[in-house]
Short mmCIF file of C-alpha atoms in Angstrom, two decimals:
data_model
loop_
_atom_site.label_atom_id
_atom_site.label_comp_id
_atom_site.label_asym_id
_atom_site.label_seq_id
_atom_site.Cartn_x
_atom_site.Cartn_y
_atom_site.Cartn_z
CA MET A 1 76.01 135.80 130.19
CA LYS A 2 77.31 133.00 131.31
CA LYS A 3 74.35 130.90 129.55
CA VAL A 4 74.95 132.50 126.04
CA LEU A 5 78.74 131.86 126.63
CA PHE A 6 77.93 128.16 126.92
CA ILE A 7 74.92 127.59 124.19
CA LEU A 8 77.24 129.54 121.87
CA SER A 9 80.56 126.67 122.85
CA ALA A 10 78.16 124.35 122.74
CA LEU A 11 76.69 125.54 119.06
CA ALA A 12 80.30 125.31 118.18
CA LEU A 13 81.12 122.00 119.47
CA LEU A 14 78.14 120.50 117.01
CA VAL A 15 79.49 122.49 113.88
CA SER A 16 82.39 121.12 114.15
CA VAL A 17 81.59 117.86 114.29
CA GLY A 18 78.92 118.04 111.63
CA TYR A 19 75.73 118.31 113.51
CA VAL A 20 74.74 121.31 112.76
CA ASN A 21 76.06 121.88 108.80
CA GLY A 22 74.13 118.23 108.57
CA GLN A 23 76.64 115.95 107.14
CA VAL A 24 75.63 113.20 110.11
CA GLY A 25 73.05 111.27 108.88
CA LYS A 26 72.91 112.07 104.96
CA THR A 27 74.50 109.46 102.57
CA PHE A 28 77.38 110.44 101.01
CA PRO A 29 77.03 111.46 97.92
CA VAL A 30 78.29 109.45 94.77
CA MET A 31 82.42 110.13 94.26
CA THR A 32 83.89 108.42 91.55
CA CYS A 33 87.73 108.06 92.30
CA GLU A 34 90.99 106.09 90.82
CA ASN A 35 93.31 103.74 92.79
CA ILE A 36 96.76 103.74 92.18
CA GLN A 37 96.63 100.62 89.96
CA ASP A 38 94.19 102.93 87.80
CA GLN A 39 90.84 101.64 88.52
CA LYS A 40 87.96 103.18 89.09
CA VAL A 41 86.22 103.14 93.03
CA ASN A 42 82.77 104.43 93.34
CA LEU A 43 82.02 105.56 96.85
CA PRO A 44 80.29 104.95 99.02
CA GLU A 45 79.05 101.68 96.71
CA ALA A 46 82.61 100.25 97.11
CA THR A 47 82.58 100.70 100.79
CA LYS A 48 79.24 99.07 101.70
CA GLY A 49 79.30 96.30 104.12
CA LYS A 50 81.94 98.01 106.12
CA TYR A 51 82.57 101.06 108.17
CA THR A 52 85.22 103.62 106.29
CA ILE A 53 86.85 106.59 107.12
CA LEU A 54 87.09 109.16 104.16
CA GLY A 55 90.06 111.87 104.51
CA LEU A 56 89.39 114.11 101.39
CA ALA A 57 91.94 117.64 100.32
CA TYR A 58 91.24 120.04 97.45
CA SER A 59 94.06 122.01 97.28
CA GLN A 60 98.19 121.90 98.01
CA LYS A 61 97.48 123.19 101.98
CA ALA A 62 94.81 120.89 102.28
CA GLU A 63 96.61 117.84 101.37
CA GLU A 64 99.73 119.00 103.67
CA ASN A 65 96.95 119.34 106.39
CA LEU A 66 96.12 115.54 105.71
CA LEU A 67 99.63 114.03 105.84
CA THR A 68 99.15 114.81 109.49
CA TRP A 69 96.16 112.42 109.47
CA LEU A 70 98.21 109.44 107.86
CA GLN A 71 100.12 107.62 109.89
CA PRO A 72 98.13 108.05 112.94
CA ALA A 73 95.35 106.36 111.09
CA PHE A 74 97.11 103.69 110.06
CA THR A 75 98.82 103.32 113.28
CA THR A 76 95.17 103.39 114.71
CA PHE A 77 93.04 101.76 112.17
CA ILE A 78 94.90 99.15 109.75
CA GLU A 79 98.90 98.52 111.14
CA LYS A 80 97.40 97.57 114.91
CA ARG A 81 94.84 95.73 113.79
CA LYS A 82 97.42 92.98 112.67
CA GLN A 83 99.97 93.10 114.84
CA ASP A 84 98.38 94.66 118.70
CA LEU A 85 96.69 91.97 119.93
CA PHE A 86 95.38 94.62 123.01
CA SER A 87 94.21 97.43 120.87
CA MET A 88 90.99 97.67 119.72
CA ASN A 89 90.31 95.55 116.56
CA TYR A 90 88.96 98.16 113.62
CA ASP A 91 87.46 96.56 110.73
CA VAL A 92 87.61 99.83 108.83
CA ASN A 93 88.12 100.70 105.47
CA VAL A 94 90.29 104.06 105.17
CA TYR A 95 91.16 106.25 102.16
CA PHE A 96 92.90 109.20 102.01
CA ILE A 97 91.38 111.49 98.73
CA ALA A 98 93.04 113.55 96.85
CA MET A 99 90.64 115.79 95.02
CA PHE A 100 91.89 117.42 91.59
CA THR A 101 89.24 120.23 90.58
CA GLY A 102 89.40 123.46 88.75
CA ALA A 103 92.75 124.37 87.84
CA ASN A 104 94.26 121.81 89.50
CA GLN A 105 92.87 118.70 87.01
CA SER A 106 95.79 119.61 84.81
CA ALA A 107 98.03 118.52 87.67
CA TYR A 108 95.83 114.89 87.77
CA GLN A 109 98.51 113.09 85.55
CA ALA A 110 101.53 114.06 86.88
CA SER A 111 100.54 113.90 90.20
CA VAL A 112 99.26 110.07 90.29
CA LYS A 113 102.69 109.57 88.43
CA ARG A 114 104.46 111.21 91.41
CA THR A 115 102.35 109.15 93.66
CA LYS A 116 102.83 106.01 92.28
CA GLN A 117 106.67 106.10 92.17
CA ASN A 118 107.09 107.19 95.74
CA LEU A 119 104.11 105.83 98.19
CA GLN A 120 104.68 103.31 100.09
CA ASP A 121 103.52 99.87 99.34
CA VAL A 122 101.58 99.59 102.21
CA LEU A 123 99.81 102.76 101.95
CA ARG A 124 98.79 101.82 97.98
CA PRO A 125 95.44 100.60 98.82
CA HIS A 126 94.53 103.81 100.91
CA VAL A 127 94.93 106.22 98.53
CA LEU A 128 92.30 107.26 95.80
CA PHE A 129 92.28 110.01 93.63
CA TYR A 130 89.56 112.07 92.56
CA LYS A 131 89.41 114.38 89.46
CA GLY A 132 86.00 116.57 88.78
CA ASP A 133 83.60 119.59 89.78
CA ILE A 134 83.91 120.29 93.50
CA ASP A 135 80.72 122.38 94.11
CA THR A 136 78.59 119.01 94.49
CA TYR A 137 80.70 118.06 97.22
CA GLN A 138 81.22 121.53 99.10
CA LYS A 139 77.22 122.30 98.76
CA GLU A 140 76.42 118.83 100.37
CA LEU A 141 79.18 118.29 102.78
CA SER A 142 80.01 121.50 103.61
CA MET A 143 83.51 121.70 102.23
CA LYS A 144 83.54 125.28 102.41
CA ASN A 145 87.56 126.10 103.32
CA LYS A 146 89.65 124.56 100.78
CA GLU A 147 92.68 124.85 103.05
CA LEU A 148 91.15 122.00 105.05
CA PRO A 149 91.03 118.56 104.65
CA TYR A 150 87.76 117.32 105.68
CA ILE A 151 87.52 113.53 107.59
CA PHE A 152 84.18 111.90 107.24
CA VAL A 153 82.73 108.65 109.28
CA LEU A 154 80.77 106.20 107.24
CA ASP A 155 78.84 103.60 108.36
CA ASP A 156 78.16 100.04 106.66
CA GLU A 157 75.35 101.76 104.41
CA GLY A 158 77.39 104.91 103.14
CA ASN A 159 75.88 107.22 105.70
CA ILE A 160 78.15 109.73 107.19
CA VAL A 161 78.12 109.18 111.09
CA HIS A 162 81.10 111.41 112.07
CA PHE A 163 82.48 114.95 110.40
CA THR A 164 85.90 116.36 111.22
CA SER A 165 88.07 119.17 109.37
CA GLY A 166 91.59 120.04 109.58
CA ALA A 167 94.98 118.87 110.66
CA TYR A 168 95.13 115.81 112.85
CA SER A 169 94.72 116.48 117.09
CA ASP A 170 94.29 113.12 119.55
CA GLU A 171 90.82 114.79 120.58
CA LYS A 172 89.94 113.98 116.90
CA MET A 173 91.32 110.72 116.57
CA GLU A 174 89.47 109.81 119.93
CA ALA A 175 86.15 111.07 118.46
CA ILE A 176 86.61 109.11 115.90
CA GLU A 177 87.55 105.94 117.69
CA GLU A 178 84.29 106.26 119.82
CA VAL A 179 81.95 106.41 117.12
CA LEU A 180 83.79 103.25 115.50
CA SER A 181 83.72 101.90 119.01
CA ASP A 182 80.09 102.51 119.74
CA GLU A 183 79.29 100.32 116.57
CA GLU A 184 81.40 97.33 117.64
#
């Protein structure tokens, strides 16, 4: 019985980091986004040559959970590399992507406008917007639960090397840092 519980626990862990669902090792599917300056950003092409952290949300609830990642990711991957000489110096792209799909596409322009007015300047380069179909991403990235944000770490070629979902936790951040530290 203990052996069965161990196997089930190990399987649950592998699913939570994307190994069983098949995200890890795949190339991130092409996604055309728009930045705050209304410029097109083609992922993963725009990120090649540098490791990248992508946070995706395609519902209001997922966006609320994605916001829990904003400050910790900013502090860990952007701000620290400029201010703290004793911390790990991560040279990564970081993007938070609001996805407008299905009926939510009608809210795209108003949301982009509101974000432009309210977003702090320091965060502007890290926010992208996607408008279009969700089916490809749900299928290829196993983004089944619309209430969760999905966090992907891409290598310098655009391949997924780590995956997690849900609200921020220290454990999830440590796992991302471990992946990035292994690549330094």
